[in-house]
Amino acid sequence: MTEKERLLKALAGKAVDRPPFICPGGMMTMIVTEVMDAVECFWPQAHADARKMAELTLGANRLTGIENLGLPFCMTVEAEAMGAEVGLGSRESEPHVTAYAMESLADIDRLTSIDVTKGRARVCTDAVRILKEQAPEVPIIANLSGPVSLATSLVDPLLYYRALHRGKEAAHRLNRLSMKNALAFGDALVEAGADVICIADPSATGELIGRRAFEEFVLPYLNEMTEHFRQRHGKPSIVHICGDVKSLGTVLEQLTAESVSVDAVVGIPLLKALASGKVTMGNISTYLLELGDPEKLARVSEQCLSQGVDILAPACGISPRTPINNILAVSETACRYRTMA
């Protein structure tokens, strides 16, 4: 079974020889400095160079045992295209917004629409085409910002969160525009050859906004996005929500994405209870991945697998300082699991 076959079957809820081990990209970046050194492609240059971007994610796949290719390596492509100022970071730090595109939600007309033929959006689509040709049996995951996370990259998050209670129409208007631009970026990535969509919305945690606001301002938009990619392109989706999702109760069951991924504070048994019927994904601590040792990581990985996780994955983005050997310990545990199941 190829890596692509394994992941797509797992996302469809079909039988596989063993759970895949993936790290989607985007917020859940898969790049570490040891991989950069090995393939001689480095941040921040790789954020703006299609060849380097492709070589870097392909290097991560081949050197760490992560069974996918994932791009971009950040959550700033859409925001930059819509008018935010972005710094590309460094060898050990991801791109980040340095200036919002709006001073208030009333400034929404200042925003520009993403042009997928230009800038870093074009870099990402070109990188997908390169990867499709070089590694046809490895699944390519296209990463998009969820509507709340994109909105809070365009305007001060405090202003946005305040609008959820005292300016709802303005918040919905910004959500809709954010979603429209993320969909355009996703369409371009899929048309270039991406196999799976991963939507991360770390700014939409239950701890930050609560269940009621999640149901009104997050759930409908995430579902519209996943239905779009399913109906228009026939592509499955993963949704990642950060933080402790217990406060959301069983709202996660209402997500139409094939798979739900959550933070390390949420164990696999709880995730299976809160998102019944969904393909579960997780849940290796990225803190442990960076600072632990291979033996401990093997034990934690085996625990996740024995608890029935469908897709083994880090719980968040891997730190660039994470040793390759620690990631390999997770990969090797997943590969052995077929003989233990």
CSV table of C-alpha atoms in Angstrom, one decimal:
chain,number,residue,atom,x,y,z
A,1,MET,CA,0.0,0.0,0.0
A,2,THR,CA,1.5,3.4,-1.0
A,3,GLU,CA,1.6,6.3,1.4
A,4,LYS,CA,-1.1,8.0,-0.7
A,5,GLU,CA,-3.4,4.9,-0.8
A,6,ARG,CA,-3.0,4.5,3.0
A,7,LEU,CA,-3.9,8.0,3.9
A,8,LEU,CA,-6.8,8.3,1.4
A,9,LYS,CA,-8.3,5.0,2.6
A,10,ALA,CA,-7.9,6.0,6.2
A,11,LEU,CA,-9.7,9.3,5.6
A,12,ALA,CA,-12.5,7.4,3.9
A,13,GLY,CA,-12.8,5.1,6.9
A,14,LYS,CA,-11.7,2.1,4.9
A,15,ALA,CA,-9.4,-0.7,6.1
A,16,VAL,CA,-5.7,-0.1,5.9
A,17,ASP,CA,-2.7,-2.2,6.8
A,18,ARG,CA,-1.8,0.2,9.6
A,19,PRO,CA,-2.6,3.8,10.6
A,20,PRO,CA,-0.6,6.4,8.5
A,21,PHE,CA,1.8,8.8,10.2
A,22,ILE,CA,1.5,12.3,8.9
A,23,CYS,CA,2.2,16.0,9.7
A,24,PRO,CA,0.1,18.1,7.3
A,25,GLY,CA,2.1,21.3,7.0
A,26,GLY,CA,0.7,24.8,7.4
A,27,MET,CA,0.2,25.5,11.1
A,28,MET,CA,1.3,21.8,11.7
A,29,THR,CA,4.6,22.3,9.9
A,30,MET,CA,6.8,19.3,9.3
A,31,ILE,CA,10.1,21.1,8.7
A,32,VAL,CA,13.1,20.8,11.1
A,33,THR,CA,16.6,22.3,10.8
A,34,GLU,CA,18.2,18.9,10.4
A,35,VAL,CA,16.2,18.4,7.3
A,36,MET,CA,17.1,21.8,6.0
A,37,ASP,CA,20.8,21.0,6.5
A,38,ALA,CA,20.5,17.7,4.8
A,39,VAL,CA,18.8,18.9,1.6
A,40,GLU,CA,20.4,22.4,1.6
A,41,CYS,CA,17.2,24.2,1.4
A,42,PHE,CA,16.5,26.7,4.2
A,43,TRP,CA,13.9,28.9,5.8
A,44,PRO,CA,13.1,31.7,5.1
A,45,GLN,CA,14.1,31.4,1.5
A,46,ALA,CA,12.0,28.3,0.9
A,47,HIS,CA,8.8,30.2,1.8
A,48,ALA,CA,9.2,32.2,-1.5
A,49,ASP,CA,10.9,29.7,-3.8
A,50,ALA,CA,8.8,26.9,-5.3
A,51,ARG,CA,11.8,24.6,-6.0
A,52,LYS,CA,13.1,25.0,-2.5
A,53,MET,CA,9.7,24.6,-0.9
A,54,ALA,CA,9.2,21.3,-2.8
A,55,GLU,CA,12.7,20.0,-2.0
A,56,LEU,CA,12.2,20.8,1.7
A,57,THR,CA,8.9,19.0,2.2
A,58,LEU,CA,10.1,16.1,0.1
A,59,GLY,CA,13.2,15.9,2.2
A,60,ALA,CA,11.1,15.8,5.4
A,61,ASN,CA,9.1,12.9,3.9
A,62,ARG,CA,12.2,10.9,3.0
A,63,LEU,CA,14.3,11.6,6.0
A,64,THR,CA,11.8,11.5,8.9
A,65,GLY,CA,9.3,8.9,7.9
A,66,ILE,CA,6.4,11.4,7.8
A,67,GLU,CA,4.1,9.9,5.1
A,68,ASN,CA,3.0,13.0,3.3
A,69,LEU,CA,4.1,16.3,1.7
A,70,GLY,CA,2.6,19.4,3.1
A,71,LEU,CA,2.7,23.1,2.2
A,72,PRO,CA,2.9,26.0,2.8
A,73,PHE,CA,5.0,26.0,6.0
A,74,CYS,CA,2.9,28.7,7.7
A,75,MET,CA,-0.5,30.3,8.0
A,76,THR,CA,0.3,33.7,6.4
A,77,VAL,CA,-0.1,33.2,2.7
A,78,GLU,CA,-3.7,34.2,2.5
A,79,ALA,CA,-3.3,37.1,4.9
A,80,GLU,CA,-0.4,38.6,3.0
A,81,ALA,CA,-2.3,38.3,-0.3
A,82,MET,CA,-5.2,40.1,1.3
A,83,GLY,CA,-3.1,43.1,2.5
A,84,ALA,CA,-1.4,42.1,5.8
A,85,GLU,CA,2.3,42.7,6.1
A,86,VAL,CA,4.3,39.6,6.8
A,87,GLY,CA,7.8,38.9,8.0
A,88,LEU,CA,9.2,35.6,6.6
A,89,GLY,CA,10.9,34.7,9.9
A,90,SER,CA,14.2,32.9,10.1
A,91,ARG,CA,15.8,29.5,10.0
A,92,GLU,CA,14.1,28.6,13.3
A,93,SER,CA,10.9,30.8,13.1
A,94,GLU,CA,7.9,30.7,10.8
A,95,PRO,CA,6.5,33.7,8.9
A,96,HIS,CA,4.3,35.9,11.0
A,97,VAL,CA,2.0,39.0,10.5
A,98,THR,CA,3.9,42.2,11.3
A,99,ALA,CA,1.1,44.6,10.5
A,100,TYR,CA,-2.7,44.0,10.2
A,101,ALA,CA,-4.4,44.9,7.0
A,102,MET,CA,-7.2,46.7,8.9
A,103,GLU,CA,-7.4,49.0,11.9
A,104,SER,CA,-11.0,48.0,12.6
A,105,LEU,CA,-13.6,45.7,11.1
A,106,ALA,CA,-15.1,48.7,9.4
A,107,ASP,CA,-12.0,48.8,7.1
A,108,ILE,CA,-13.0,45.6,5.3
A,109,ASP,CA,-13.1,47.3,1.9
A,110,ARG,CA,-9.3,47.9,2.3
A,111,LEU,CA,-8.7,44.2,1.8
A,112,THR,CA,-7.6,42.8,-1.5
A,113,SER,CA,-8.6,39.5,-3.0
A,114,ILE,CA,-6.0,36.8,-3.3
A,115,ASP,CA,-4.4,36.4,-6.7
A,116,VAL,CA,-3.2,32.8,-7.0
A,117,THR,CA,-1.1,33.7,-10.0
A,118,LYS,CA,1.2,35.9,-7.9
A,119,GLY,CA,3.3,36.1,-4.8
A,120,ARG,CA,3.6,33.2,-2.4
A,121,ALA,CA,0.3,31.7,-3.5
A,122,ARG,CA,1.9,31.1,-6.9
A,123,VAL,CA,5.0,29.7,-5.2
A,124,CYS,CA,2.8,27.1,-3.4
A,125,THR,CA,0.9,26.0,-6.5
A,126,ASP,CA,4.1,25.7,-8.5
A,127,ALA,CA,5.6,23.6,-5.6
A,128,VAL,CA,2.6,21.3,-5.7
A,129,ARG,CA,3.1,20.7,-9.5
A,130,ILE,CA,6.8,19.9,-8.9
A,131,LEU,CA,5.9,17.4,-6.1
A,132,LYS,CA,3.2,15.8,-8.2
A,133,GLU,CA,5.7,15.0,-10.8
A,134,GLN,CA,8.6,13.9,-8.4
A,135,ALA,CA,6.6,11.9,-5.8
A,136,PRO,CA,3.3,10.7,-7.3
A,137,GLU,CA,2.7,8.1,-4.7
A,138,VAL,CA,3.1,10.5,-1.7
A,139,PRO,CA,-0.1,12.4,-0.7
A,140,ILE,CA,0.2,16.2,-1.0
A,141,ILE,CA,-1.7,18.0,1.7
A,142,ALA,CA,-2.8,21.6,1.0
A,143,ASN,CA,-3.1,23.7,4.1
A,144,LEU,CA,-5.5,26.6,4.5
A,145,SER,CA,-6.3,29.0,7.3
A,146,GLY,CA,-9.6,28.6,9.0
A,147,PRO,CA,-11.9,31.6,8.8
A,148,VAL,CA,-11.4,32.9,12.4
A,149,SER,CA,-7.6,32.4,12.2
A,150,LEU,CA,-7.4,34.3,8.9
A,151,ALA,CA,-9.7,37.0,10.2
A,152,THR,CA,-7.5,37.5,13.2
A,153,SER,CA,-4.5,37.8,10.9
A,154,LEU,CA,-6.2,40.7,9.2
A,155,VAL,CA,-7.3,42.7,12.2
A,156,ASP,CA,-6.4,42.9,15.9
A,157,PRO,CA,-7.8,39.7,17.4
A,158,LEU,CA,-9.2,41.6,20.4
A,159,LEU,CA,-11.3,43.7,18.0
A,160,TYR,CA,-12.5,40.5,16.2
A,161,TYR,CA,-13.4,38.6,19.4
A,162,ARG,CA,-15.3,41.7,20.7
A,163,ALA,CA,-17.3,41.7,17.5
A,164,LEU,CA,-18.5,38.2,18.1
A,165,HIS,CA,-20.7,39.7,20.8
A,166,ARG,CA,-21.1,43.3,19.9
A,167,GLY,CA,-20.7,43.5,16.1
A,168,LYS,CA,-21.9,40.1,14.8
A,169,GLU,CA,-22.6,41.2,11.3
A,170,ALA,CA,-19.2,42.7,10.9
A,171,ALA,CA,-17.6,39.5,12.2
A,172,HIS,CA,-19.7,37.4,9.8
A,173,ARG,CA,-18.8,39.7,6.9
A,174,LEU,CA,-15.1,39.3,7.6
A,175,ASN,CA,-15.5,35.5,8.1
A,176,ARG,CA,-17.3,35.2,4.7
A,177,LEU,CA,-14.6,37.2,2.9
A,178,SER,CA,-11.8,35.2,4.7
A,179,MET,CA,-13.5,32.0,3.7
A,180,LYS,CA,-13.9,33.1,0.1
A,181,ASN,CA,-10.2,33.8,-0.2
A,182,ALA,CA,-9.1,30.7,1.5
A,183,LEU,CA,-11.3,28.7,-0.9
A,184,ALA,CA,-9.7,30.4,-3.9
A,185,PHE,CA,-6.2,29.4,-2.6
A,186,GLY,CA,-7.4,25.9,-1.9
A,187,ASP,CA,-8.9,25.5,-5.4
A,188,ALA,CA,-5.6,26.5,-6.9
A,189,LEU,CA,-3.7,24.0,-4.8
A,190,VAL,CA,-6.0,21.2,-5.6
A,191,GLU,CA,-6.0,22.0,-9.3
A,192,ALA,CA,-2.2,21.9,-9.2
A,193,GLY,CA,-2.4,18.4,-7.7
A,194,ALA,CA,-3.0,18.4,-4.0
A,195,ASP,CA,-4.8,15.3,-2.7
A,196,VAL,CA,-6.1,16.4,0.7
A,197,ILE,CA,-7.1,19.7,2.3
A,198,CYS,CA,-6.2,20.5,5.9
A,199,ILE,CA,-7.9,23.5,7.5
A,200,ALA,CA,-6.4,24.7,10.8
A,201,ASP,CA,-8.3,27.2,12.9
A,202,PRO,CA,-6.2,27.6,16.1
A,203,SER,CA,-7.8,31.0,16.9
A,204,ALA,CA,-11.2,29.3,17.1
A,205,THR,CA,-10.6,27.3,20.3
A,206,GLY,CA,-13.5,26.7,22.6
A,207,GLU,CA,-11.5,28.2,25.4
A,208,LEU,CA,-11.2,31.5,23.5
A,209,ILE,CA,-14.7,31.9,22.1
A,210,GLY,CA,-16.9,29.3,23.8
A,211,ARG,CA,-19.4,26.7,22.4
A,212,ARG,CA,-22.1,29.2,21.3
A,213,ALA,CA,-19.8,31.4,19.3
A,214,PHE,CA,-18.1,28.3,17.8
A,215,GLU,CA,-21.5,27.1,16.6
A,216,GLU,CA,-22.3,30.4,15.0
A,217,PHE,CA,-18.9,31.7,13.7
A,218,VAL,CA,-16.8,28.6,13.1
A,219,LEU,CA,-18.9,25.5,12.4
A,220,PRO,CA,-20.9,26.8,9.4
A,221,TYR,CA,-17.8,28.2,7.6
A,222,LEU,CA,-15.6,25.1,8.2
A,223,ASN,CA,-18.5,23.0,6.9
A,224,GLU,CA,-19.0,25.1,3.9
A,225,MET,CA,-15.3,24.8,3.1
A,226,THR,CA,-15.1,21.0,3.5
A,227,GLU,CA,-18.3,20.6,1.4
A,228,HIS,CA,-16.8,22.8,-1.3
A,229,PHE,CA,-13.8,20.6,-1.7
A,230,ARG,CA,-15.7,17.4,-1.5
A,231,GLN,CA,-18.4,18.4,-4.0
A,232,ARG,CA,-16.2,20.4,-6.4
A,233,HIS,CA,-13.0,18.4,-6.3
A,234,GLY,CA,-13.8,15.1,-4.6
A,235,LYS,CA,-11.1,15.8,-2.0
A,236,PRO,CA,-11.3,14.9,1.7
A,237,SER,CA,-10.6,17.4,4.5
A,238,ILE,CA,-8.9,17.4,7.9
A,239,VAL,CA,-9.9,20.1,10.4
A,240,HIS,CA,-7.6,20.9,13.3
A,241,ILE,CA,-8.8,22.8,16.4
A,242,CYS,CA,-6.3,23.8,19.0
A,243,GLY,CA,-6.8,23.9,22.8
A,244,ASP,CA,-9.0,21.9,25.1
A,245,VAL,CA,-12.1,21.1,23.1
A,246,LYS,CA,-14.1,19.7,26.0
A,247,SER,CA,-16.0,23.0,26.3
A,248,LEU,CA,-17.4,22.4,22.8
A,249,GLY,CA,-19.0,19.1,23.9
A,250,THR,CA,-20.1,17.0,20.9
A,251,VAL,CA,-20.2,20.0,18.5
A,252,LEU,CA,-17.2,18.4,16.7
A,253,GLU,CA,-19.6,15.6,15.5
A,254,GLN,CA,-21.3,18.3,13.4
A,255,LEU,CA,-18.2,19.0,11.4
A,256,THR,CA,-18.5,17.6,7.9
A,257,ALA,CA,-14.7,17.1,7.5
A,258,GLU,CA,-13.7,13.5,7.2
A,259,SER,CA,-11.1,13.9,10.0
A,260,VAL,CA,-10.7,15.9,13.2
A,261,SER,CA,-7.4,16.7,14.8
A,262,VAL,CA,-6.9,18.2,18.2
A,263,ASP,CA,-4.3,19.4,20.6
A,264,ALA,CA,-2.3,17.1,23.0
A,265,VAL,CA,-4.4,18.1,26.0
A,266,VAL,CA,-7.2,16.0,24.5
A,267,GLY,CA,-6.6,12.3,24.7
A,268,ILE,CA,-7.6,9.9,21.9
A,269,PRO,CA,-10.4,8.3,23.9
A,270,LEU,CA,-11.9,11.7,24.6
A,271,LEU,CA,-11.6,12.7,21.0
A,272,LYS,CA,-13.4,9.6,19.9
A,273,ALA,CA,-16.2,10.3,22.3
A,274,LEU,CA,-16.5,14.0,21.3
A,275,ALA,CA,-16.2,13.4,17.6
A,276,SER,CA,-18.0,10.1,17.2
A,277,GLY,CA,-18.0,8.9,13.6
A,278,LYS,CA,-15.1,11.0,12.6
A,279,VAL,CA,-11.6,9.8,11.5
A,280,THR,CA,-9.5,10.7,14.5
A,281,MET,CA,-6.0,12.2,14.1
A,282,GLY,CA,-3.3,12.9,16.6
A,283,ASN,CA,-2.0,13.2,19.2
A,284,ILE,CA,1.8,13.2,19.9
A,285,SER,CA,3.0,16.1,22.0
A,286,THR,CA,5.2,18.5,20.0
A,287,TYR,CA,6.9,19.4,23.3
A,288,LEU,CA,7.8,15.8,23.8
A,289,LEU,CA,8.9,15.5,20.1
A,290,GLU,CA,11.4,18.4,20.6
A,291,LEU,CA,12.7,17.6,24.1
A,292,GLY,CA,11.9,13.9,24.7
A,293,ASP,CA,13.9,10.8,23.6
A,294,PRO,CA,13.1,8.2,21.0
A,295,GLU,CA,12.2,5.5,23.6
A,296,LYS,CA,9.6,7.7,25.3
A,297,LEU,CA,8.2,8.7,21.9
A,298,ALA,CA,7.9,5.1,20.9
A,299,ARG,CA,5.9,4.4,24.0
A,300,VAL,CA,3.6,7.4,23.6
A,301,SER,CA,3.1,6.5,19.9
A,302,GLU,CA,2.2,3.0,20.7
A,303,GLN,CA,-0.3,4.2,23.3
A,304,CYS,CA,-2.0,6.4,20.8
A,305,LEU,CA,-2.2,3.5,18.3
A,306,SER,CA,-3.5,1.1,21.0
A,307,GLN,CA,-6.2,3.7,21.9
A,308,GLY,CA,-7.5,3.4,18.3
A,309,VAL,CA,-6.3,6.6,16.6
A,310,ASP,CA,-7.0,6.4,12.9
A,311,ILE,CA,-4.1,8.7,11.8
A,312,LEU,CA,-1.0,9.1,13.9
A,313,ALA,CA,0.2,12.7,13.9
A,314,PRO,CA,1.8,15.5,16.0
A,315,ALA,CA,-0.7,17.5,18.0
A,316,CYS,CA,0.6,20.8,16.6
A,317,GLY,CA,3.4,22.2,14.5
A,318,ILE,CA,6.8,20.5,15.0
A,319,SER,CA,9.5,22.8,16.4
A,320,PRO,CA,12.4,23.3,13.9
A,321,ARG,CA,14.7,22.2,16.7
A,322,THR,CA,13.1,18.8,16.9
A,323,PRO,CA,15.7,16.0,16.3
A,324,ILE,CA,15.0,13.8,13.3
A,325,ASN,CA,15.6,10.7,15.5
A,326,ASN,CA,12.6,11.6,17.6
A,327,ILE,CA,10.3,11.8,14.6
A,328,LEU,CA,11.7,8.6,13.2
A,329,ALA,CA,10.8,6.9,16.5
A,330,VAL,CA,7.2,7.7,15.9
A,331,SER,CA,7.4,6.7,12.3
A,332,GLU,CA,9.0,3.3,13.1
A,333,THR,CA,6.4,2.6,15.8
A,334,ALA,CA,3.6,3.2,13.2
A,335,CYS,CA,5.3,0.9,10.7
A,336,ARG,CA,5.6,-1.9,13.3
A,337,TYR,CA,2.0,-1.5,14.4
A,338,ARG,CA,0.7,-3.8,11.7
A,339,THR,CA,2.5,-6.7,13.4
A,340,MET,CA,1.1,-5.7,16.9
A,341,ALA,CA,-2.5,-5.1,15.8
